[in-house]
CSV table of C-alpha atoms and ligand atoms in Angstrom, one decimal:
chain,number,residue,atom,x,y,z
A,10,UNK,CA,17.7,27.5,7.6
A,11,UNK,CA,17.0,27.0,11.2
A,12,UNK,CA,13.6,25.4,11.2
A,13,UNK,CA,13.1,25.7,14.9
A,14,UNK,CA,13.1,29.4,14.5
A,15,UNK,CA,10.3,29.2,12.0
A,16,UNK,CA,8.5,26.8,14.2
A,17,UNK,CA,8.8,29.2,17.1
A,18,UNK,CA,7.4,31.9,15.0
A,19,UNK,CA,4.2,29.8,14.7
A,20,UNK,CA,3.7,30.1,18.4
A,21,UNK,CA,4.3,33.8,18.2
A,22,UNK,CA,1.7,34.9,15.8
A,23,UNK,CA,-2.1,34.7,16.3
A,24,UNK,CA,-2.8,33.1,12.9
A,25,UNK,CA,-0.6,30.7,11.1
A,26,UNK,CA,-0.5,27.7,8.8
A,27,UNK,CA,2.0,24.9,8.2
A,28,UNK,CA,1.9,22.7,5.1
A,29,UNK,CA,4.3,19.8,4.1
A,30,UNK,CA,4.0,17.3,1.5
A,31,UNK,CA,4.3,13.5,2.1
A,32,UNK,CA,7.5,13.4,0.1
A,33,UNK,CA,8.8,16.5,2.2
A,34,UNK,CA,9.9,18.1,-1.0
A,35,UNK,CA,7.8,21.2,-0.3
A,36,UNK,CA,7.2,23.0,3.1
A,37,UNK,CA,5.4,26.2,3.7
A,38,UNK,CA,5.0,28.3,6.7
A,39,UNK,CA,2.3,31.0,6.6
A,40,UNK,CA,2.4,33.7,9.4
A,41,UNK,CA,-0.2,36.5,10.3
A,42,UNK,CA,-3.5,37.6,8.8
A,43,UNK,CA,-3.9,40.3,6.1
A,44,UNK,CA,-7.4,39.1,5.4
A,45,UNK,CA,-9.6,36.4,6.7
A,46,UNK,CA,-12.7,34.4,5.7
A,47,UNK,CA,-14.8,31.6,7.1
A,48,UNK,CA,-15.7,30.2,3.6
A,49,UNK,CA,-13.1,29.6,0.9
A,50,UNK,CA,-12.8,32.8,-1.2
A,51,UNK,CA,-13.2,32.6,-4.9
A,52,UNK,CA,-9.8,34.1,-5.7
A,53,UNK,CA,-6.7,35.6,-4.2
A,54,UNK,CA,-4.1,38.3,-5.4
A,55,UNK,CA,-1.3,36.3,-3.6
A,56,UNK,CA,-2.0,33.0,-1.6
A,57,UNK,CA,-4.6,31.8,0.8
A,58,UNK,CA,-4.5,29.1,3.3
A,59,UNK,CA,-7.4,27.4,5.0
A,60,UNK,CA,-9.7,24.5,5.6
A,61,UNK,CA,-13.4,24.2,5.2
A,62,UNK,CA,-15.9,22.7,7.5
A,63,UNK,CA,-17.1,19.3,6.5
A,64,UNK,CA,-20.8,20.2,5.8
A,65,UNK,CA,-21.4,23.5,7.3
A,66,UNK,CA,-22.9,22.2,10.6
A,67,UNK,CA,-23.2,24.6,13.3
A,68,UNK,CA,-19.9,25.1,14.8
A,69,UNK,CA,-17.6,27.7,16.5
A,70,UNK,CA,-14.2,29.2,15.8
A,71,UNK,CA,-11.9,27.6,13.3
A,72,UNK,CA,-14.3,24.5,13.1
A,73,UNK,CA,-16.7,26.5,10.9
A,74,UNK,CA,-14.2,26.9,8.2
A,75,UNK,CA,-11.1,29.2,8.4
A,76,UNK,CA,-9.2,30.8,5.5
A,77,UNK,CA,-6.6,33.6,5.8
A,78,UNK,CA,-4.2,35.7,3.4
A,79,UNK,CA,-1.0,35.6,5.4
A,80,UNK,CA,1.2,38.6,6.1
A,81,UNK,CA,4.4,36.6,5.6
A,82,UNK,CA,5.1,33.5,3.7
A,83,UNK,CA,8.3,31.1,4.0
A,84,UNK,CA,8.5,28.4,1.3
A,85,UNK,CA,11.1,25.5,1.4
A,86,UNK,CA,11.7,23.4,-1.8
A,87,UNK,CA,13.9,20.3,-1.2
A,88,UNK,CA,15.0,21.9,2.0
A,89,UNK,CA,16.2,24.8,0.1
A,90,UNK,CA,14.8,28.2,1.1
A,91,UNK,CA,13.0,30.1,-1.7
A,92,UNK,CA,12.1,33.1,0.4
A,93,UNK,CA,14.6,36.0,0.9
A,94,UNK,CA,16.6,35.3,4.1
A,95,UNK,CA,16.8,39.0,4.9
A,96,UNK,CA,13.0,39.3,4.9
A,97,UNK,CA,12.8,36.3,7.2
A,98,UNK,CA,15.4,37.9,9.5
A,99,UNK,CA,13.3,40.9,9.8
A,100,UNK,CA,10.2,39.0,10.4
A,101,UNK,CA,11.8,36.8,13.0
A,102,UNK,CA,13.2,39.8,15.0
A,103,UNK,CA,9.6,40.1,16.2
A,104,UNK,CA,10.0,36.8,18.0
A,105,UNK,CA,9.3,37.4,21.6
A,106,UNK,CA,11.1,35.2,24.1
A,107,UNK,CA,9.0,32.0,24.4
A,108,UNK,CA,7.9,31.0,27.8
A,109,UNK,CA,9.0,27.6,28.8
A,110,UNK,CA,6.3,25.2,28.2
A,111,UNK,CA,5.4,22.1,30.2
A,112,UNK,CA,5.2,18.7,28.4
A,113,UNK,CA,1.5,17.9,28.1
A,114,UNK,CA,0.2,14.7,29.6
A,115,UNK,CA,-3.2,13.1,28.8
A,116,UNK,CA,-5.2,13.5,32.3
A,117,UNK,CA,-8.5,12.6,30.9
A,118,UNK,CA,-10.1,10.5,27.9
A,119,UNK,CA,-13.4,9.6,26.8
A,120,UNK,CA,-14.6,7.8,23.6
A,121,UNK,CA,-18.0,7.1,22.2
A,122,UNK,CA,-19.1,3.8,23.9
A,123,UNK,CA,-21.9,2.9,21.7
A,124,UNK,CA,-20.0,3.5,18.3
A,125,UNK,CA,-19.8,-0.1,17.2
A,126,UNK,CA,-23.7,-0.7,17.9
A,127,UNK,CA,-24.4,2.4,15.9
A,128,UNK,CA,-22.2,0.9,13.0
A,129,UNK,CA,-24.2,-2.3,13.2
A,130,UNK,CA,-27.4,-0.5,12.9
A,131,UNK,CA,-25.9,1.2,9.9
A,132,UNK,CA,-25.0,-2.2,8.3
A,133,UNK,CA,-28.5,-3.3,8.8
A,134,UNK,CA,-29.8,-0.1,7.0
A,135,UNK,CA,-27.3,-0.6,4.2
A,136,UNK,CA,-28.5,-4.2,3.6
A,137,UNK,CA,-32.0,-3.2,3.4
A,138,UNK,CA,-32.1,0.3,1.9
A,139,UNK,CA,-30.7,0.3,-1.6
A,140,UNK,CA,-30.6,4.0,-1.8
A,141,UNK,CA,-27.8,4.1,0.4
A,142,UNK,CA,-24.4,2.4,-0.6
A,143,UNK,CA,-21.8,3.5,1.5
A,144,UNK,CA,-21.5,5.9,4.7
A,145,UNK,CA,-18.1,6.9,6.0
A,146,UNK,CA,-19.0,6.8,9.8
A,147,UNK,CA,-16.8,8.3,12.3
A,148,UNK,CA,-16.2,8.7,16.0
A,149,UNK,CA,-14.5,11.2,18.2
A,150,UNK,CA,-12.3,10.7,21.3
A,151,UNK,CA,-12.0,13.7,23.7
A,152,UNK,CA,-8.9,14.2,25.6
A,153,UNK,CA,-7.9,16.7,28.4
A,154,UNK,CA,-4.4,17.6,28.5
A,155,UNK,CA,-2.3,19.0,31.4
A,156,UNK,CA,-1.0,21.7,29.3
A,157,UNK,CA,-1.5,23.4,26.0
A,158,UNK,CA,0.1,22.2,23.0
A,159,UNK,CA,2.7,24.6,21.3
A,160,UNK,CA,3.5,24.2,17.4
A,161,UNK,CA,7.1,24.7,17.9
A,162,UNK,CA,7.0,21.2,19.7
A,163,UNK,CA,4.0,19.8,17.6
A,164,UNK,CA,5.7,20.3,14.3
A,165,UNK,CA,8.9,18.5,14.8
A,166,UNK,CA,7.3,15.7,16.5
A,167,UNK,CA,4.7,15.5,13.6
A,168,UNK,CA,7.5,15.4,11.1
A,169,UNK,CA,8.7,12.1,12.6
A,170,UNK,CA,5.7,10.4,11.1
A,171,UNK,CA,6.8,9.3,7.5
A,172,UNK,CA,4.9,9.0,4.1
A,173,UNK,CA,1.9,11.4,5.2
A,174,UNK,CA,1.4,15.0,4.7
A,175,UNK,CA,1.7,17.3,7.7
A,176,UNK,CA,-0.5,20.3,8.0
A,177,UNK,CA,-1.5,22.6,10.9
A,178,UNK,CA,-4.0,25.6,11.0
A,179,UNK,CA,-3.9,27.8,13.9
A,180,UNK,CA,-5.9,30.8,15.2
A,181,UNK,CA,-5.4,32.1,18.7
A,182,UNK,CA,-5.8,29.0,21.0
A,183,UNK,CA,-7.2,26.9,18.5
A,184,UNK,CA,-5.3,24.4,16.5
A,185,UNK,CA,-6.0,21.8,13.7
A,186,UNK,CA,-3.5,19.1,13.1
A,187,UNK,CA,-3.4,16.5,10.5
A,188,UNK,CA,-1.0,13.7,9.4
A,189,UNK,CA,-3.1,12.6,6.6
A,190,UNK,CA,-2.1,10.4,3.5
A,191,UNK,CA,-4.8,11.6,1.3
A,192,UNK,CA,-4.5,14.3,-1.1
A,193,UNK,CA,-7.8,15.8,-2.5
A,194,UNK,CA,-6.2,17.8,-5.2
A,195,UNK,CA,-3.1,19.5,-6.7
A,196,UNK,CA,-3.1,21.8,-9.5
A,197,UNK,CA,-0.1,22.8,-11.2
A,198,UNK,CA,-0.5,25.0,-14.3
A,199,UNK,CA,-3.5,23.0,-16.0
A,200,UNK,CA,-2.5,19.7,-14.6
A,201,UNK,CA,-4.8,18.2,-12.0
A,202,UNK,CA,-3.8,15.3,-9.7
A,203,UNK,CA,-6.1,13.5,-7.2
A,204,UNK,CA,-6.4,10.2,-5.8
A,205,UNK,CA,-9.0,7.6,-4.5
A,206,UNK,CA,-7.8,6.4,-1.0
A,207,UNK,CA,-10.4,3.8,0.4
A,208,UNK,CA,-10.3,0.4,1.5
A,209,UNK,CA,-8.1,-0.4,4.5
A,210,UNK,CA,-6.3,-3.2,6.3
A,211,UNK,CA,-3.5,-3.3,9.1
A,212,UNK,CA,0.1,-3.4,8.7
A,213,UNK,CA,1.9,-6.7,9.3
A,214,UNK,CA,4.4,-7.1,12.2
A,215,UNK,CA,7.0,-8.5,9.7
A,216,UNK,CA,7.4,-8.2,6.0
A,217,UNK,CA,5.9,-11.7,5.1
A,218,UNK,CA,2.7,-10.9,7.1
A,219,UNK,CA,2.7,-7.2,5.6
A,220,UNK,CA,2.7,-8.6,2.2
A,221,UNK,CA,0.1,-11.1,2.8
A,222,UNK,CA,-2.3,-8.5,4.3
A,223,UNK,CA,-1.5,-6.4,1.3
A,224,UNK,CA,-2.5,-9.0,-1.1
A,225,UNK,CA,-5.6,-9.8,1.1
A,226,UNK,CA,-6.7,-6.2,0.7
A,227,UNK,CA,-5.9,-6.2,-3.1
A,228,UNK,CA,-8.1,-9.2,-3.6
A,229,UNK,CA,-10.9,-8.3,-1.2
A,230,UNK,CA,-14.1,-7.8,-3.0
A,231,UNK,CA,-15.8,-5.8,-0.1
A,232,UNK,CA,-12.7,-3.3,-0.2
A,233,UNK,CA,-12.5,-3.1,-4.0
A,234,UNK,CA,-16.4,-2.1,-4.1
A,235,UNK,CA,-15.8,0.4,-1.5
A,236,UNK,CA,-12.8,1.8,-3.5
A,237,UNK,CA,-14.5,1.7,-6.9
A,238,UNK,CA,-17.4,3.8,-5.5
A,239,UNK,CA,-14.6,6.5,-5.0
A,240,UNK,CA,-12.9,6.2,-8.3
A,241,UNK,CA,-16.0,6.3,-10.3
A,242,UNK,CA,-17.3,9.3,-8.4
A,243,UNK,CA,-14.2,11.3,-8.8
A,244,UNK,CA,-14.2,10.4,-12.4
A,245,UNK,CA,-18.0,11.6,-12.6
A,246,UNK,CA,-17.3,14.7,-10.7
A,247,UNK,CA,-14.2,15.8,-12.7
A,248,UNK,CA,-15.9,14.9,-16.2
A,249,UNK,CA,-17.0,18.3,-16.8
A,250,UNK,CA,-13.9,20.2,-15.5
A,251,UNK,CA,-11.3,18.1,-17.3
A,252,UNK,CA,-10.3,17.4,-21.0
A,253,UNK,CA,-8.5,14.1,-20.3
A,254,UNK,CA,-8.3,11.9,-17.3
A,255,UNK,CA,-5.9,9.1,-16.6
A,256,UNK,CA,-7.3,6.3,-14.3
A,257,UNK,CA,-5.3,3.4,-13.7
A,258,UNK,CA,-7.5,0.3,-14.0
A,259,UNK,CA,-6.5,-1.4,-10.7
A,260,UNK,CA,-5.7,0.2,-7.4
A,261,UNK,CA,-2.2,0.1,-5.9
A,262,UNK,CA,-1.3,-0.1,-2.2
A,263,UNK,CA,-0.5,3.0,-0.2
A,264,UNK,CA,1.2,1.9,3.1
A,265,UNK,CA,1.4,4.0,6.4
A,266,UNK,CA,2.7,3.1,9.7
A,267,UNK,CA,-0.5,1.5,11.0
A,268,UNK,CA,-2.6,1.0,8.1
A,269,UNK,CA,-2.6,0.1,4.3
A,270,UNK,CA,-5.0,1.4,1.7
A,271,UNK,CA,-6.2,0.7,-1.7
A,272,UNK,CA,-5.0,3.8,-3.7
A,273,UNK,CA,-5.6,5.0,-7.3
A,274,UNK,CA,-3.9,8.1,-8.5
A,275,UNK,CA,-5.9,10.1,-11.0
A,276,UNK,CA,-4.6,12.7,-13.3
A,277,UNK,CA,-6.0,15.0,-15.9
A,278,UNK,CA,-5.9,18.3,-17.8
A,279,UNK,CA,-8.0,21.1,-16.4
A,280,UNK,CA,-10.6,22.6,-18.9
A,281,UNK,CA,-10.1,26.3,-19.4
A,282,UNK,CA,-11.3,28.7,-16.8
A,283,UNK,CA,-11.8,26.3,-14.2
A,284,UNK,CA,-10.4,27.3,-10.8
A,285,UNK,CA,-9.0,25.1,-7.9
A,286,UNK,CA,-12.0,26.2,-5.9
A,287,UNK,CA,-14.4,24.7,-8.7
A,288,UNK,CA,-12.5,21.4,-8.4
A,289,UNK,CA,-12.5,21.3,-4.4
A,290,UNK,CA,-16.1,22.0,-4.6
A,291,UNK,CA,-16.9,19.1,-6.9
A,292,UNK,CA,-14.9,16.6,-5.4
A,293,UNK,CA,-15.7,17.2,-1.6
A,294,UNK,CA,-16.6,15.0,0.1
A,295,UNK,CA,-15.7,12.0,-2.1
A,296,UNK,CA,-17.3,8.8,-1.2
A,297,UNK,CA,-14.0,8.2,0.9
A,298,UNK,CA,-15.0,10.7,3.5
A,299,UNK,CA,-18.8,11.2,3.0
A,300,UNK,CA,-20.4,8.3,1.3
A,301,UNK,CA,-22.7,7.3,-1.8
A,302,UNK,CA,-24.9,8.8,-2.8
A,303,UNK,CA,-23.4,11.8,-1.6
A,304,UNK,CA,-26.6,13.5,-0.3
A,305,UNK,CA,-28.1,10.5,1.6
A,306,UNK,CA,-24.8,9.6,3.2
A,307,UNK,CA,-24.5,13.2,4.4
A,308,UNK,CA,-28.0,13.2,5.9
A,309,UNK,CA,-27.1,10.0,7.5
A,310,UNK,CA,-23.9,11.3,9.0
A,311,UNK,CA,-25.7,14.4,10.3
A,312,UNK,CA,-28.1,12.2,12.0
A,313,UNK,CA,-26.2,9.5,13.5
A,314,UNK,CA,-22.8,10.9,14.3
A,315,UNK,CA,-22.7,12.3,17.8
A,316,UNK,CA,-20.9,15.4,17.1
A,317,UNK,CA,-20.3,17.7,14.0
A,318,UNK,CA,-17.1,17.0,12.2
A,319,UNK,CA,-15.8,20.6,11.9
A,320,UNK,CA,-12.5,20.3,9.7
A,321,UNK,CA,-12.3,16.5,10.0
A,322,UNK,CA,-12.3,14.9,6.6
A,323,UNK,CA,-12.4,18.3,4.9
A,324,UNK,CA,-10.1,20.1,2.3
A,325,UNK,CA,-7.1,21.8,4.0
A,326,UNK,CA,-4.4,23.5,2.0
A,327,UNK,CA,-3.6,26.5,-0.1
A,328,UNK,CA,-4.0,28.1,-3.4
A,329,UNK,CA,-2.4,31.1,-5.3
A,330,UNK,CA,-3.4,33.9,-7.5
A,331,UNK,CA,-2.2,31.7,-10.5
A,332,UNK,CA,-4.5,28.8,-9.7
A,333,UNK,CA,-1.7,26.6,-8.2
A,334,UNK,CA,-2.5,24.8,-5.0
A,335,UNK,CA,-2.8,21.7,-3.1
A,336,UNK,CA,-5.5,20.3,-0.8
A,337,UNK,CA,-5.4,17.2,1.4
A,338,UNK,CA,-8.3,15.8,3.6
A,339,UNK,CA,-8.0,16.4,7.2
A,340,UNK,CA,-8.2,13.0,8.6
A,341,UNK,CA,-5.7,11.2,11.2
A,342,UNK,CA,-6.3,14.7,12.7
A,343,UNK,CA,-7.2,16.5,16.0
A,344,UNK,CA,-8.7,19.8,16.9
A,345,UNK,CA,-7.2,21.3,19.9
A,346,UNK,CA,-8.4,24.3,21.9
A,347,UNK,CA,-6.2,25.2,24.9
A,348,UNK,CA,-6.1,21.9,26.9
A,349,UNK,CA,-8.9,20.2,25.3
A,350,UNK,CA,-8.4,17.9,22.2
A,351,UNK,CA,-10.8,16.1,19.9
A,352,UNK,CA,-9.3,13.2,17.8
A,353,UNK,CA,-11.2,12.0,14.8
A,354,UNK,CA,-11.5,8.5,12.9
A,355,UNK,CA,-13.8,7.2,10.3
A,356,UNK,CA,-14.3,4.2,8.3
A,357,UNK,CA,-16.2,3.3,5.1
A,358,UNK,CA,-19.2,1.2,5.8
A,359,UNK,CA,-21.0,-0.9,3.3
A,360,UNK,CA,-23.5,-3.7,3.7
A,361,UNK,CA,-20.8,-6.3,3.7
A,362,UNK,CA,-18.9,-4.7,6.6
A,363,UNK,CA,-18.3,-6.1,10.0
A,364,UNK,CA,-18.7,-3.6,13.0
A,365,UNK,CA,-16.0,-5.1,15.1
A,366,UNK,CA,-13.4,-4.8,12.2
A,367,UNK,CA,-14.4,-1.3,11.5
A,368,UNK,CA,-14.1,-0.5,15.2
A,369,UNK,CA,-10.6,-1.9,15.1
A,370,UNK,CA,-9.9,0.1,11.9
A,371,UNK,CA,-10.9,3.5,13.7
A,372,UNK,CA,-8.6,2.5,16.5
A,373,UNK,CA,-5.6,2.2,14.1
A,374,UNK,CA,-6.7,5.7,12.6
A,375,UNK,CA,-6.5,7.3,16.0
A,376,UNK,CA,-3.0,6.3,16.4
A,377,UNK,CA,-1.1,9.0,14.6
A,378,UNK,CA,-2.5,11.8,16.8
A,379,UNK,CA,-2.2,9.5,19.9
A,380,UNK,CA,1.5,8.8,19.2
A,381,UNK,CA,2.0,12.5,18.5
A,382,UNK,CA,0.5,13.2,22.0
A,383,UNK,CA,2.8,10.5,23.5
A,384,UNK,CA,5.7,12.0,21.7
A,385,UNK,CA,5.0,15.6,23.1
A,386,UNK,CA,4.3,14.1,26.6
A,387,UNK,CA,7.8,12.9,26.7
A,388,UNK,CA,9.1,16.3,25.3
A,389,UNK,CA,10.1,14.8,22.0
A,390,UNK,CA,12.1,11.9,23.3
A,391,UNK,CA,10.1,8.9,22.4
A,392,UNK,CA,11.3,6.6,19.6
A,393,UNK,CA,8.4,4.7,18.2
B,419,ISJ,C1,-12.3,8.5,7.2
B,419,ISJ,C2,-10.9,8.1,7.4
B,419,ISJ,O1,-10.2,7.5,6.3
B,419,ISJ,C3,-10.8,7.3,5.0
B,419,ISJ,C4,-11.5,6.0,4.9
B,419,ISJ,C5,-10.8,4.9,4.4
B,419,ISJ,C6,-11.6,3.5,4.4
B,419,ISJ,O2,-12.7,3.5,4.8
B,419,ISJ,O3,-11.1,2.6,4.1
B,419,ISJ,C7,-9.5,5.0,4.0
B,419,ISJ,C8,-9.1,6.0,4.0
B,419,ISJ,C9,-9.7,7.5,4.0
B,419,ISJ,O4,-10.2,7.9,2.8
B,419,ISJ,C10,-10.2,8.3,8.6
B,419,ISJ,O5,-8.9,8.0,8.5
B,419,ISJ,O6,-10.8,8.8,9.6
């Protein structure tokens, strides 16, 4: 199957979604809208794609949350097409000639100058206020581009980034794009898979340094504490929804290009009559994206982050009428509307955190989207 035609089709329709697993075994293209919602619907008689807003703060457009039942779906499994080729050909016939697009250059950038100072205030608060244990604090970077982004260019550039999920959601001029390492939940029959991803250190320049940094992360009391908050909370939240949970007693390392994380995969068997929506609703936001206790952390985020998060750090994915589905969290992400982009990065802050290190960590977490923009500005000819 010529993927470039499918990618072009994403630009030809008003509403679309793209979802690819980190092992690249499963790729989905969803085109056109049969129905739309701003909140995750309870059920579907086919398939629904979408993303929730982080905590329902006032937002416009897709950042309020956007869900749709597609008109047409293309599935690839291990690069093999599962959909009928004639149906695809018929649908692709609607492709209008695409206008030649310009490679988008970054023409303006602005960051939150006082973020590190606000993190320090948060650290001070965490050391005196025992009713707040962890807050995942984020910042945004605004970027003005010289030209609009088109998904037919974005998707192949995004796919160059390895070992992460690739997802995109589009409505009219709006796009949300993520290269996230973090699955929120996958449900297949009655099997549920989730993971705690929290605790971060950079990658080393050479193997020896990388292994040393990995060990440092695995042995770091501060990072293990941050991570345990997430594991314990997931286990607690899933308690009433599952019959059995398998939780390794020690985290592994999950490595991406810029960072490595502590990672605990968690599997279980779903109790009867539990929907994927119930699971997403219970888990989101885990203390990897919100904090602990959840309510207090969300109040803190609302009061001290400068902008609402929209779809950042929120569930993005799909589910079917048979309660199959997969959701990831929209981190290492950006929102684009026309020529304006907003990039997001956050870090879990605890009383033992160092504001300068957290600043550096968020700088690394912006990189996937900055590299994507760099790649697009060279029209796909950059080799990182
Ligand atoms: C919030 C982000 O990442 C989350 C926070 C992490 C941490 O604090 O160590 C690690 C992975 C993610 O769960 C982000 O990338 O923006």
